Coordinates of C-alpha atoms and ligand atoms in Angstrom, one line a residue:
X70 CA 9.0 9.7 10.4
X71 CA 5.6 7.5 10.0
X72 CA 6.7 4.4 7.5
X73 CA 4.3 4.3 4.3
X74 CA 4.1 0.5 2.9
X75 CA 4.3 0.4 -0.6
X76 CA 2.1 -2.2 -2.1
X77 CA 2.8 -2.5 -6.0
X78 CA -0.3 -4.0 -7.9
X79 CA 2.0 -3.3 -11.9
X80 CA 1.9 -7.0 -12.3
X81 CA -2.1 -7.0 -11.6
X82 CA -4.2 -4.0 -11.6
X83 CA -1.2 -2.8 -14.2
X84 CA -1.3 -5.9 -15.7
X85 CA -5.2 -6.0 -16.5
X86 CA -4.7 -3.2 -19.5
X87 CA -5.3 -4.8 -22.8
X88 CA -2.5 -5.3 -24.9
X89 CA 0.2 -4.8 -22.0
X90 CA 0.3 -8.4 -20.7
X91 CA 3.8 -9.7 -19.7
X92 CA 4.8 -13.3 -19.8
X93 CA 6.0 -15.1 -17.0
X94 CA 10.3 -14.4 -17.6
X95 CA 8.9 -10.8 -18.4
X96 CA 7.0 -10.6 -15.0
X97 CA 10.0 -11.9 -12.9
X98 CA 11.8 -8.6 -14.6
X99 CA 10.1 -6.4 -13.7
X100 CA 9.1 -8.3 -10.0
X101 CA 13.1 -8.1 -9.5
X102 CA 13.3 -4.5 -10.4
X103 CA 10.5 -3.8 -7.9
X104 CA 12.6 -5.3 -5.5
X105 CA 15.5 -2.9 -6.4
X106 CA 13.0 -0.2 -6.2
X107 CA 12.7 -1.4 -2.6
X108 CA 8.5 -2.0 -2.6
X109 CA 7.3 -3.4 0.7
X110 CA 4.5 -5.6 -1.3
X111 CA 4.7 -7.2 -5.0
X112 CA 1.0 -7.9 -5.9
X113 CA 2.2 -10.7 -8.1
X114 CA -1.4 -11.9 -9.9
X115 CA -4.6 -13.3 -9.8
X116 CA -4.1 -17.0 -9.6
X117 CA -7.0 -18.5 -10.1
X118 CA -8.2 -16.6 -13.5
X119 CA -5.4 -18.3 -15.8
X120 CA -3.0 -21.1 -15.6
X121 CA -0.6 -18.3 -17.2
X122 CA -1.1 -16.3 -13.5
X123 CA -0.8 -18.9 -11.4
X124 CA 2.5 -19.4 -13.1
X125 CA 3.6 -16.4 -12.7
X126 CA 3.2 -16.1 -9.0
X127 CA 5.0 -19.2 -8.4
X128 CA 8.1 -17.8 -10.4
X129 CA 7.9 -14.8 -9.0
X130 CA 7.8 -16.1 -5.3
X131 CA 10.5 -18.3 -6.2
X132 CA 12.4 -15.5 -8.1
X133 CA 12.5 -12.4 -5.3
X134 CA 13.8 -12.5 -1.9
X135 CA 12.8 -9.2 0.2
X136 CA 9.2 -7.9 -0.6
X137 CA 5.9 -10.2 0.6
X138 CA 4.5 -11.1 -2.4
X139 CA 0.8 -11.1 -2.8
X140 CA -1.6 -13.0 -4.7
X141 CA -5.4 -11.5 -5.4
X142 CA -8.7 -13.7 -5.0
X143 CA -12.1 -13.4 -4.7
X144 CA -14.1 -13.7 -1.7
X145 CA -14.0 -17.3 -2.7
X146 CA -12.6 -20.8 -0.8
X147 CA -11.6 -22.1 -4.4
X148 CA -10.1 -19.0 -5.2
X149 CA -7.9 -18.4 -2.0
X150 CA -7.0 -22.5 -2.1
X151 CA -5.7 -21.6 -5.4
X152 CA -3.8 -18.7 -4.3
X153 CA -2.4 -20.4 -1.2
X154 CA -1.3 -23.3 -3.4
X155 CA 0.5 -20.7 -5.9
X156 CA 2.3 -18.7 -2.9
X157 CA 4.0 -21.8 -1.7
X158 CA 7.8 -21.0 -2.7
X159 CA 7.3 -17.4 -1.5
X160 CA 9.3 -16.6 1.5
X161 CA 7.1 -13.8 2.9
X162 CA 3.1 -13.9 1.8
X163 CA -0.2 -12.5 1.7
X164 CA -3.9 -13.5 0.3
X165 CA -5.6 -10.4 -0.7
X166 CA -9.2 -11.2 -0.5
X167 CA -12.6 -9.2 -0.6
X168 CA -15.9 -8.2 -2.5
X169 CA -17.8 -6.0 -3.4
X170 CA -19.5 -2.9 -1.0
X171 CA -21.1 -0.4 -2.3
X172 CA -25.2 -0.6 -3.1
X173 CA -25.0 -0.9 -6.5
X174 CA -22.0 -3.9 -6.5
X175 CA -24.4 -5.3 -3.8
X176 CA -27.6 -5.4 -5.5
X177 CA -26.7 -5.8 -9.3
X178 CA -22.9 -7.7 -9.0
X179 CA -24.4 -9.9 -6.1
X180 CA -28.0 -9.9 -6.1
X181 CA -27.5 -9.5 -2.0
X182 CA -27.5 -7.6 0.9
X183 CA -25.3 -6.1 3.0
X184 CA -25.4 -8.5 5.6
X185 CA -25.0 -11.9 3.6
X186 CA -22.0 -9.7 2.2
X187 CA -20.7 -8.9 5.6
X188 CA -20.7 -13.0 6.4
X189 CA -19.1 -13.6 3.0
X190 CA -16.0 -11.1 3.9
X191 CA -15.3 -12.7 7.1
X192 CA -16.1 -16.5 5.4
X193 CA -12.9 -15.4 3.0
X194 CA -10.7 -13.9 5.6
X195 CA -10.9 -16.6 7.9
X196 CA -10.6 -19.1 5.1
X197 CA -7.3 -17.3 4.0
X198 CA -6.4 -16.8 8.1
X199 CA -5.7 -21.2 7.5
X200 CA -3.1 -20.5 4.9
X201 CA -1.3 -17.8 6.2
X202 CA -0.5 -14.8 8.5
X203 CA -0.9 -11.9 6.5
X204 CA -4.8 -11.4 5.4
X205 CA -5.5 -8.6 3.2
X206 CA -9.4 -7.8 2.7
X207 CA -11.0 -5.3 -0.1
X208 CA -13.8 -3.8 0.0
X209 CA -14.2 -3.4 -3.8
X210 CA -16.3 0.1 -4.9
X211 CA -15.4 1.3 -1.2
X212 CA -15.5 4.4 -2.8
X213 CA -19.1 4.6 -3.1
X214 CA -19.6 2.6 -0.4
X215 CA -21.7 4.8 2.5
X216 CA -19.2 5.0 5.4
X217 CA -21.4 3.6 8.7
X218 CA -21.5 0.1 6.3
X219 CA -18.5 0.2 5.2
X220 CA -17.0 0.8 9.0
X221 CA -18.8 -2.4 9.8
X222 CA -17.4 -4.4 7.0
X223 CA -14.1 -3.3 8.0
X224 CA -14.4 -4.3 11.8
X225 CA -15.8 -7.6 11.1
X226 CA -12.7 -8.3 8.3
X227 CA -10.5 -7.1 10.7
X228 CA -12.3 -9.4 13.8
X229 CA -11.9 -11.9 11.6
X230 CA -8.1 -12.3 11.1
X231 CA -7.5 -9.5 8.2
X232 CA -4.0 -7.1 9.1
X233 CA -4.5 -4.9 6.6
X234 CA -7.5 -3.9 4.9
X235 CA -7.4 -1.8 1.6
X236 CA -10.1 0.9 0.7
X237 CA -10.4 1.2 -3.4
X238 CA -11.9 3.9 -5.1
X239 CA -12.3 1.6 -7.5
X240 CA -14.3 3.9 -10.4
X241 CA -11.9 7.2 -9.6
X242 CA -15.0 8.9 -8.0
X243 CA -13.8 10.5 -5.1
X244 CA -12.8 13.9 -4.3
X245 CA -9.6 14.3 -2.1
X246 CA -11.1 15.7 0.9
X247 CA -14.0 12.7 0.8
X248 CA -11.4 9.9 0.7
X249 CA -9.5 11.1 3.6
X250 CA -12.7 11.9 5.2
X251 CA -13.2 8.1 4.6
X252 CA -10.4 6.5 6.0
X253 CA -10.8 9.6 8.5
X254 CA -14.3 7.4 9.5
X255 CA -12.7 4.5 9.7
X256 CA -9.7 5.5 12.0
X257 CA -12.1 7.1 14.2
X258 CA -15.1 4.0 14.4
X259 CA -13.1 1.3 13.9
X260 CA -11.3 -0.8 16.2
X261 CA -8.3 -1.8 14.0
X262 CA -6.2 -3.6 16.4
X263 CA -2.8 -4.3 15.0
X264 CA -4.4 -3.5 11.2
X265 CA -4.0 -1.1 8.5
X266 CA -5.6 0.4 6.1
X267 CA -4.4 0.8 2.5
X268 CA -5.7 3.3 -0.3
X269 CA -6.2 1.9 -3.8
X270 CA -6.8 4.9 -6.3
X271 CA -7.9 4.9 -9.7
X272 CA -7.7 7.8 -12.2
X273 CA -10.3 8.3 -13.8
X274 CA -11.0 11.8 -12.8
X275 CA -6.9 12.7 -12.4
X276 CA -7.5 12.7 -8.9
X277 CA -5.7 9.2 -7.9
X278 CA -2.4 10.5 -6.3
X279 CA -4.4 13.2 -4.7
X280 CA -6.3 11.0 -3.0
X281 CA -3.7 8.8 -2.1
X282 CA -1.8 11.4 -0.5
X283 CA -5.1 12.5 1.6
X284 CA -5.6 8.9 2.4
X285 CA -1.8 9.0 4.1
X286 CA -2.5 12.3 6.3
X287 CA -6.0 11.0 7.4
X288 CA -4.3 8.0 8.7
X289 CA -3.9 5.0 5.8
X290 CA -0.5 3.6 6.3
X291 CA -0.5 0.9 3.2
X292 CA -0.4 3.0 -0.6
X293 CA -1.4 0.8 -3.7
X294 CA 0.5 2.1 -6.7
X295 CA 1.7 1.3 -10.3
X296 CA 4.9 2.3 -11.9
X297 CA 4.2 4.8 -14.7
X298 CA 0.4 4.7 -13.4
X299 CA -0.3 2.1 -15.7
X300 CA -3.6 0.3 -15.0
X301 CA -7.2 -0.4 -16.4
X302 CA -9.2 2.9 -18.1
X303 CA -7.4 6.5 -16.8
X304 CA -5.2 4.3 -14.6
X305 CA -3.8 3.6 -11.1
X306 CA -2.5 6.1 -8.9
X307 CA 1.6 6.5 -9.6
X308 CA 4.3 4.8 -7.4
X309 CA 6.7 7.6 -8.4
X310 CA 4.3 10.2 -7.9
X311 CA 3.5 9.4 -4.4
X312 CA 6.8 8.3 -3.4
X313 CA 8.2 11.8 -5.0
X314 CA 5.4 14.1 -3.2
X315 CA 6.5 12.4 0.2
X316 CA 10.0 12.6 -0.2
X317 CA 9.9 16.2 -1.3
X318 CA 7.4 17.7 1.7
X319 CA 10.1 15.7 4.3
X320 CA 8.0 17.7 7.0
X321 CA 4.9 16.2 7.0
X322 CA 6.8 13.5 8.0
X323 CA 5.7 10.4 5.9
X324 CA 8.7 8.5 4.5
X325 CA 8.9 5.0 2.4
X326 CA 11.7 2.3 1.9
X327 CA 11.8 3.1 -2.1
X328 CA 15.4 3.9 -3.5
X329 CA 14.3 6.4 -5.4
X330 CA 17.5 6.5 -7.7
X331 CA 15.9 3.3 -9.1
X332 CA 12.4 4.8 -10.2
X333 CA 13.7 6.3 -14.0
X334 CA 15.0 2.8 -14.8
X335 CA 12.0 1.1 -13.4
X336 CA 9.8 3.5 -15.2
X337 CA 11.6 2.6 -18.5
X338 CA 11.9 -1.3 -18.2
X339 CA 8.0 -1.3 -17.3
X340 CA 7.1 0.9 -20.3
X341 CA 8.9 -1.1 -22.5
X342 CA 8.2 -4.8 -21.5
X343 CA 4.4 -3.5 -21.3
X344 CA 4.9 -1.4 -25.2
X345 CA 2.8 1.6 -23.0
X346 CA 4.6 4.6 -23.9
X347 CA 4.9 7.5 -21.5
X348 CA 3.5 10.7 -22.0
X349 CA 6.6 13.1 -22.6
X350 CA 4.7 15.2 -19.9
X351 CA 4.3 12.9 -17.4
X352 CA 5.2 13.8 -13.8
X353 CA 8.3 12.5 -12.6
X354 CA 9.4 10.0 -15.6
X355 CA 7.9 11.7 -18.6
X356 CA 10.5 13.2 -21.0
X357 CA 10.3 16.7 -20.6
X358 CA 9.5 16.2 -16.4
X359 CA 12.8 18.0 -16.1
X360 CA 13.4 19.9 -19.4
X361 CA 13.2 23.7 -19.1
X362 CA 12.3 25.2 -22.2
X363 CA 11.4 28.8 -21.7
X364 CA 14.1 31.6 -21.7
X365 CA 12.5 32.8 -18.1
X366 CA 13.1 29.3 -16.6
X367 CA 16.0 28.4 -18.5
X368 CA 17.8 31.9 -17.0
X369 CA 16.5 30.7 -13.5
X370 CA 17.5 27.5 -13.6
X371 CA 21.0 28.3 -14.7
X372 CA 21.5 31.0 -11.9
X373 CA 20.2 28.3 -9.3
X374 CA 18.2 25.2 -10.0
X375 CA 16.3 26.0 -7.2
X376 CA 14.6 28.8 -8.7
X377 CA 12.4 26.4 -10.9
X378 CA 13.0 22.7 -9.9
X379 CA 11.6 21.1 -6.5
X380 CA 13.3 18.0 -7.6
X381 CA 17.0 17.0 -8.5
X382 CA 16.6 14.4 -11.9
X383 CA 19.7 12.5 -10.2
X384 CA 17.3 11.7 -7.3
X385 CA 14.9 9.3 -9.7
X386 CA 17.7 7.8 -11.4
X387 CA 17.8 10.4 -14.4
X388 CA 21.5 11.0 -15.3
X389 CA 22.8 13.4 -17.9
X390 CA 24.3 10.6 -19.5
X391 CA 21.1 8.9 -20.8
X392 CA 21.4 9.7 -24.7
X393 CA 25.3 8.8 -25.2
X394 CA 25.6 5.1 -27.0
X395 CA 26.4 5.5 -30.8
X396 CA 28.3 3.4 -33.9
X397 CA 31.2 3.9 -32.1
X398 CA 29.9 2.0 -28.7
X399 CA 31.1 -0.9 -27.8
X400 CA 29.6 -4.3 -26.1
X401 CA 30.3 -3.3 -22.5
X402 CA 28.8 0.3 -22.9
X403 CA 25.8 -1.1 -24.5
X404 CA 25.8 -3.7 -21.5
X405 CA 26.4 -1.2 -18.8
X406 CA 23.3 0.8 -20.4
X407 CA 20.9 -2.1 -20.2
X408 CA 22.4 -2.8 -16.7
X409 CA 21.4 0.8 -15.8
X410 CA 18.2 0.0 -17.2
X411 CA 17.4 -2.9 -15.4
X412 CA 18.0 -5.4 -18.1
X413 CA 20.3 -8.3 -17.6
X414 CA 20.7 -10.1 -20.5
X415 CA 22.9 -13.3 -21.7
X416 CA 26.5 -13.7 -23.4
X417 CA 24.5 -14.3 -26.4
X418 CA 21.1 -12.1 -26.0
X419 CA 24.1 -9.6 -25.9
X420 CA 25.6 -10.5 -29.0
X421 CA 21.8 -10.6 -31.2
X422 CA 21.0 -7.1 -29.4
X423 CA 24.2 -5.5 -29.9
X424 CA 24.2 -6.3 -33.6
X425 CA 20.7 -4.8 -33.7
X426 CA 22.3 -2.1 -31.8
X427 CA 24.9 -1.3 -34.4
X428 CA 22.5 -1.7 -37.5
X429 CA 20.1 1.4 -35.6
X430 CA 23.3 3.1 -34.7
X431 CA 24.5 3.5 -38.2
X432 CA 21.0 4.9 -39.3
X433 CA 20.8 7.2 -36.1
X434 CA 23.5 9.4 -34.6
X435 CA 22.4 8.8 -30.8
X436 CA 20.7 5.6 -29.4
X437 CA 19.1 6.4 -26.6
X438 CA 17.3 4.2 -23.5
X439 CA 13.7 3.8 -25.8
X440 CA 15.7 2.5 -28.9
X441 CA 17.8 0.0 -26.4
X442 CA 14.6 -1.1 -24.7
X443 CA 13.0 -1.6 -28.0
X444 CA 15.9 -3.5 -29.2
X445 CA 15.6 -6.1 -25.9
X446 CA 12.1 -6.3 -26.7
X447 CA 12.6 -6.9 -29.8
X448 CA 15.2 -10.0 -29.6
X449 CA 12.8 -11.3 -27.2
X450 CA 9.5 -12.1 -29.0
X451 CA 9.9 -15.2 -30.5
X452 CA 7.7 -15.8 -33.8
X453 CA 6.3 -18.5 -35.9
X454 CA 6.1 -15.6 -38.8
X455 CA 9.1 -14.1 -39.9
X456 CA 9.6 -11.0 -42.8
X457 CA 12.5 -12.3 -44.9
X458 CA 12.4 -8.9 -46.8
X459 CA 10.2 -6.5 -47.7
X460 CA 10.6 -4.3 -50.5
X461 CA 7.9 -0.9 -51.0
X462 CA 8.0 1.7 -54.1
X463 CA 6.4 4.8 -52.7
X464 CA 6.2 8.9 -53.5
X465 CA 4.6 11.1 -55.2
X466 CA 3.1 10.9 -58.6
X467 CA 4.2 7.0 -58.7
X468 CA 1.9 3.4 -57.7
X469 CA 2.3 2.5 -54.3
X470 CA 3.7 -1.1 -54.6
X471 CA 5.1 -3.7 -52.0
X472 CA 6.8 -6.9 -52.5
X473 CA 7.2 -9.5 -49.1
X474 CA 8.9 -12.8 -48.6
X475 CA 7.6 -14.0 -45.2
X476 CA 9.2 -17.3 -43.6
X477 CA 6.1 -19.1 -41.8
X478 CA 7.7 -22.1 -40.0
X479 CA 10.5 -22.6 -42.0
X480 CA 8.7 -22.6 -46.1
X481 CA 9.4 -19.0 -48.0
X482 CA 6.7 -17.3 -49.4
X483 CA 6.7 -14.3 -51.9
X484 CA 3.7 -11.6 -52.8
X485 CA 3.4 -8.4 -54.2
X486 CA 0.1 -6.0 -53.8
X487 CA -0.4 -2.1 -55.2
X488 CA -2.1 0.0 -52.2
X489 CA -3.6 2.8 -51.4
X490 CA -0.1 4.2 -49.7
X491 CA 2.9 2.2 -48.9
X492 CA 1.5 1.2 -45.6
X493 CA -1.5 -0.3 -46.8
X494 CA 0.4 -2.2 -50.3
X495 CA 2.4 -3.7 -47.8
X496 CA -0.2 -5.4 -45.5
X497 CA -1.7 -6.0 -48.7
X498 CA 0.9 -8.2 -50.0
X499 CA 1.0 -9.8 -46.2
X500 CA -2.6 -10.8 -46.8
X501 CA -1.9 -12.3 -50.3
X502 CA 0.1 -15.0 -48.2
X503 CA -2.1 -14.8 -45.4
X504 CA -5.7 -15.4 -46.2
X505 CA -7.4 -14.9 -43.4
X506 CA -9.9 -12.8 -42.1
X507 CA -8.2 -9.9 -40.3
X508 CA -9.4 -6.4 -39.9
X509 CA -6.7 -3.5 -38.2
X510 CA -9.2 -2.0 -35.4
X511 CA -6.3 0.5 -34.7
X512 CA -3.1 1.4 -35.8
X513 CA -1.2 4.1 -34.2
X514 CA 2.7 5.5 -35.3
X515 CA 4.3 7.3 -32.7
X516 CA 8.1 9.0 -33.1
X517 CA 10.1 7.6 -29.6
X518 CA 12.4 10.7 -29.8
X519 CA 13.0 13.7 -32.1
X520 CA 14.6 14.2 -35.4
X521 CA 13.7 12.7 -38.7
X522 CA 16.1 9.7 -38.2
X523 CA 13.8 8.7 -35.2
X524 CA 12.4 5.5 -34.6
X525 CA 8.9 5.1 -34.7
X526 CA 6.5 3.1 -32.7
X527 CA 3.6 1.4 -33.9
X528 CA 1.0 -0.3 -32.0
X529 CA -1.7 -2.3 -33.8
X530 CA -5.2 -4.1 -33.1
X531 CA -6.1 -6.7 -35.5
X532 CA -9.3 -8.3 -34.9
X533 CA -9.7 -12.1 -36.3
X534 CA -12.7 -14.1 -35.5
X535 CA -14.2 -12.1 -32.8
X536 CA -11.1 -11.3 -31.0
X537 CA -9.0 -8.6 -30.9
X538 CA -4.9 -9.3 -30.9
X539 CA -2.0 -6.9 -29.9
X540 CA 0.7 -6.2 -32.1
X541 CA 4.0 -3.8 -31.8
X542 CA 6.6 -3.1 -33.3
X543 CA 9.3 0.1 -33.8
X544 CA 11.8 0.8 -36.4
X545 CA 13.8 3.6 -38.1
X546 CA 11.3 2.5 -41.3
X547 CA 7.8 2.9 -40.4
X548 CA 6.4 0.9 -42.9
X549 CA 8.3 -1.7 -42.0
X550 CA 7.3 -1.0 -38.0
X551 CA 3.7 -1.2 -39.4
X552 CA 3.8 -4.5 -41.4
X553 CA 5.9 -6.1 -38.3
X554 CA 3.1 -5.1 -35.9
X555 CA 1.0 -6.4 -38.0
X556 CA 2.7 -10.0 -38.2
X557 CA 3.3 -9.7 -34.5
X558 CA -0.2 -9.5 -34.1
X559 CA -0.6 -12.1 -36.4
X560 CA 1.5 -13.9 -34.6
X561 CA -0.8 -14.2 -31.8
X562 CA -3.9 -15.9 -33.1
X563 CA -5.0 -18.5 -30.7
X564 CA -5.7 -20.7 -33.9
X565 CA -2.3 -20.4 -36.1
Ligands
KIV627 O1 -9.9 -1.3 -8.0 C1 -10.2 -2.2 -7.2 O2 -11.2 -2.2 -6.5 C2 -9.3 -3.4 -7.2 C3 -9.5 -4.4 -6.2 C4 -9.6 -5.8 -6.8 C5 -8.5 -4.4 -5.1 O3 -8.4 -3.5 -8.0
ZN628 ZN1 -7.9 -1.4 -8.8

């Protein structure tokens, strides 16, 4: 079997989505349940574009054990002294450096030429080579980037000191066969010594795991990936789509080190810590992956669950026993769920949560893994704004009416508003105590399961001088979901 490296970029291409970013105890989560997952590479952040990334590849080097973790830069010296300075604790490590290729990053990004470029990619990678071993370079839009150049580029990185050098199809452009041509190329002109080369897919024509796949048989030996797929625009290719495709077709030969009995749980912690739900059709780790619903299938599938599945759920982690907690559950269920999920939480994170637990479980019959993960998440945020109640008056034929007390810092404040549904009397009210310029840029309420006892998830942009802020929050009462994503985003002002 030929080894495939898996090189997870959630915590940074992932990371980049608006309105998914993790903080620093949230990133060490998910870094250690990558680890679990068995990746070869944790991408771990961009160091030098916030103080709040070079953080979090500190902690995170300090925090996991196994993987190398990476840190991105530019083709920059401050940038990789920055990165080299924020790898320090980590045990294994890598500077991912590079720049832009193709004509148009060239001429309009750099105002340059392909030559200056070249010198500038072999500057960074020998710069990097000072602070450590492994050098990755990118050649950023290599996509677009005409294969004779981009063959050069990649034997002067690799002259230079790079081991592994990643090709992005950074704008989802590229056609299956094309990419594999391309790394096809670069096997074939390229003298890559002791490197590799590494696909980097984006989505934005569905084609990401496709190409990814034709990148491994035309010789790439690195994949990039996300769990869920998360990632800027359409997306990044999908860690459990790949990982899945190679596992299944055994006899092309490709295998990877991920447990794949971990990928459901990591799938779920991600999605939750990042509030991006998945779509119930996902491949893999959406909902109904693995639900049969017509009578043809169902009859198949109940004869032999060959007849319609290529996959066994137990493989990624999916067990049948994913919707039992209820009222009756006690403490160490609950705990052995969120264990199961990748959660470990505190004596008494365990106690706040549970008791959340028990209030949902008396207004639903089944708790299942999106409730519990919306409960951790929950208990986690900490705010400055608080809804001490919240009262609304709604129906048909009657005034929509909503009373709030908030708790801001410790005072109690009380207003009421009449709306144009109960949704909008509440935020009303809200606004009576808050007066400040806020304007919802989006709002959207989605049910997590089925059933009219479901909770429902709302995700919010409120914009406030000039910027737009994230809010989320879910609940069995959407109007209350709506008005606490709306304080949640709130809560987030830079100015408050
Ligand atoms: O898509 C891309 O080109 C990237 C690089 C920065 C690796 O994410
Ligand atoms: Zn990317």
């Amino acid at each position: 079997m030929e080894r495939i490296y898996v090189f997870d970029t959630t915590l940074r291409d992932g990371e980049q989505v608006p309105g998914c970013q993790l903080n620093t105890i949230e990133k060490i989560q998910v870094a250690k349940a990558l680890e679990l997952l068995g990746v070869d590479i944790i991408e771990a952040g961009f160091p030098i574009s916030s103080p709040g990334d070079f953080n979090s590849v500190v902690e995170i080097s300090k925090a996991v054990t196994w993987p190398v973790i990476c840190a991105l830069t530019r083709a920059v010296e401050k940038d990789i002294d920055v990165a080299a300075e924020a790898l320090k604790f980590a045990k294994r490590k890598r500077i991912h450096t590079g720049i832009g290729t193709s004509d148009s990053h060239i001429k309009y990004k750099f105002n340059s030429n392909r030559e200056e470029i070249i010198e500038r990619a072999v500057k960074a990678v020998k710069h990097a080579r000072k602070y450590v071993d492994d050098v990755e370079f990118y050649a950023e839009d290599a996509g677009r980037t005409e294969n004779e150049y981009l063959a050069r580029v990649v034997q002067a990185v690799v002259d230079a000191g790079a081991t592994v050098v990643n090709i992005p199809d950074t704008t989802g452009y590229c056609f299956p066969d094309e990419y594999g041509a391309k790394i096809k190329y670069l096997i074939d002109n390229v003298d890559l010594k002791n490197a590799i080369l590494s696909t980097h897919c984006h989505q934005d024509l569905g084609m990401a795991t496709a190409n990814t796949i034709s990148g491994i048989i035309n010789g790439a030996r690195q994949i990039e990936v996300t769990v869920n797929g998360i990632g800027e625009r359409a997306g990044n290719t999908a860690l459990e789509e790949v990982v899945m495709a190679l596992k299944s077709h055994k006899d092309r030969g490709f295998d990877t080190n991920v447990n794949t009995k971990e990928i459901y749980s990591t799938s779920r912690l991600v999605s939750s810590l990042m509030n991006m739900p998945v779509q119930p059709n996902k491949a893999i780790v959406g909902r109904n992956a693995f639900a049969h619903s017509s009578g043809i299938h169902q009859d198949g599938v109940l004869k032999n669950v060959e007849t319609y599945e290529i996959i066994n759920p137990q493989d990624v982690g999916i067990d049948d026993n994913s919707i039992v907690l209820t009222a009756r559950s006690g403490r160490a269920a609950l705990k052995n769920r969120l264990n199961l999920l990748g959660v470990k939480l505190g004596v008494e994170e365990l106690d706040s949560v549970y008791q959340k637990f028990l209030e949902l479980a008396d207004k639903k019959k089944s708790v299942n893994d999106d409730d519990i993960l919306m409960l951790v998440g929950k208990e986690s945020r900490l705010h400055r704004i608080k809804i001490d109640y919240l009262q609304v008056l709604c129906g048909i034929g009657v005034r929509d009416v909503a009373s709030i007390g908030l708790d801001i810092s410790g005072e109690h404040f009380e207003a009421s508003a009449t709306g144009n549904g109960p949704v909008d009397a509440a935020i009303r009210a809200v606004k009576n105590i808050i007066r400040r310029k806020m304007t919802i840029k989006e709002f959207l309420i989605q049910a997590i399961d089925r059933g009219s006892d479901d909770v429902g998830k709302v995700h919010m942009q409120v914009e406030h001088k000039g910027s737009v802020y994230y809010g989320f929050s879910a609940n069995t009462d959407i109007v209350a979901a709506s008005v606490e994503a709306f304080i949640d985003a709130v809560n987030k002002f830079t100015d408050n």
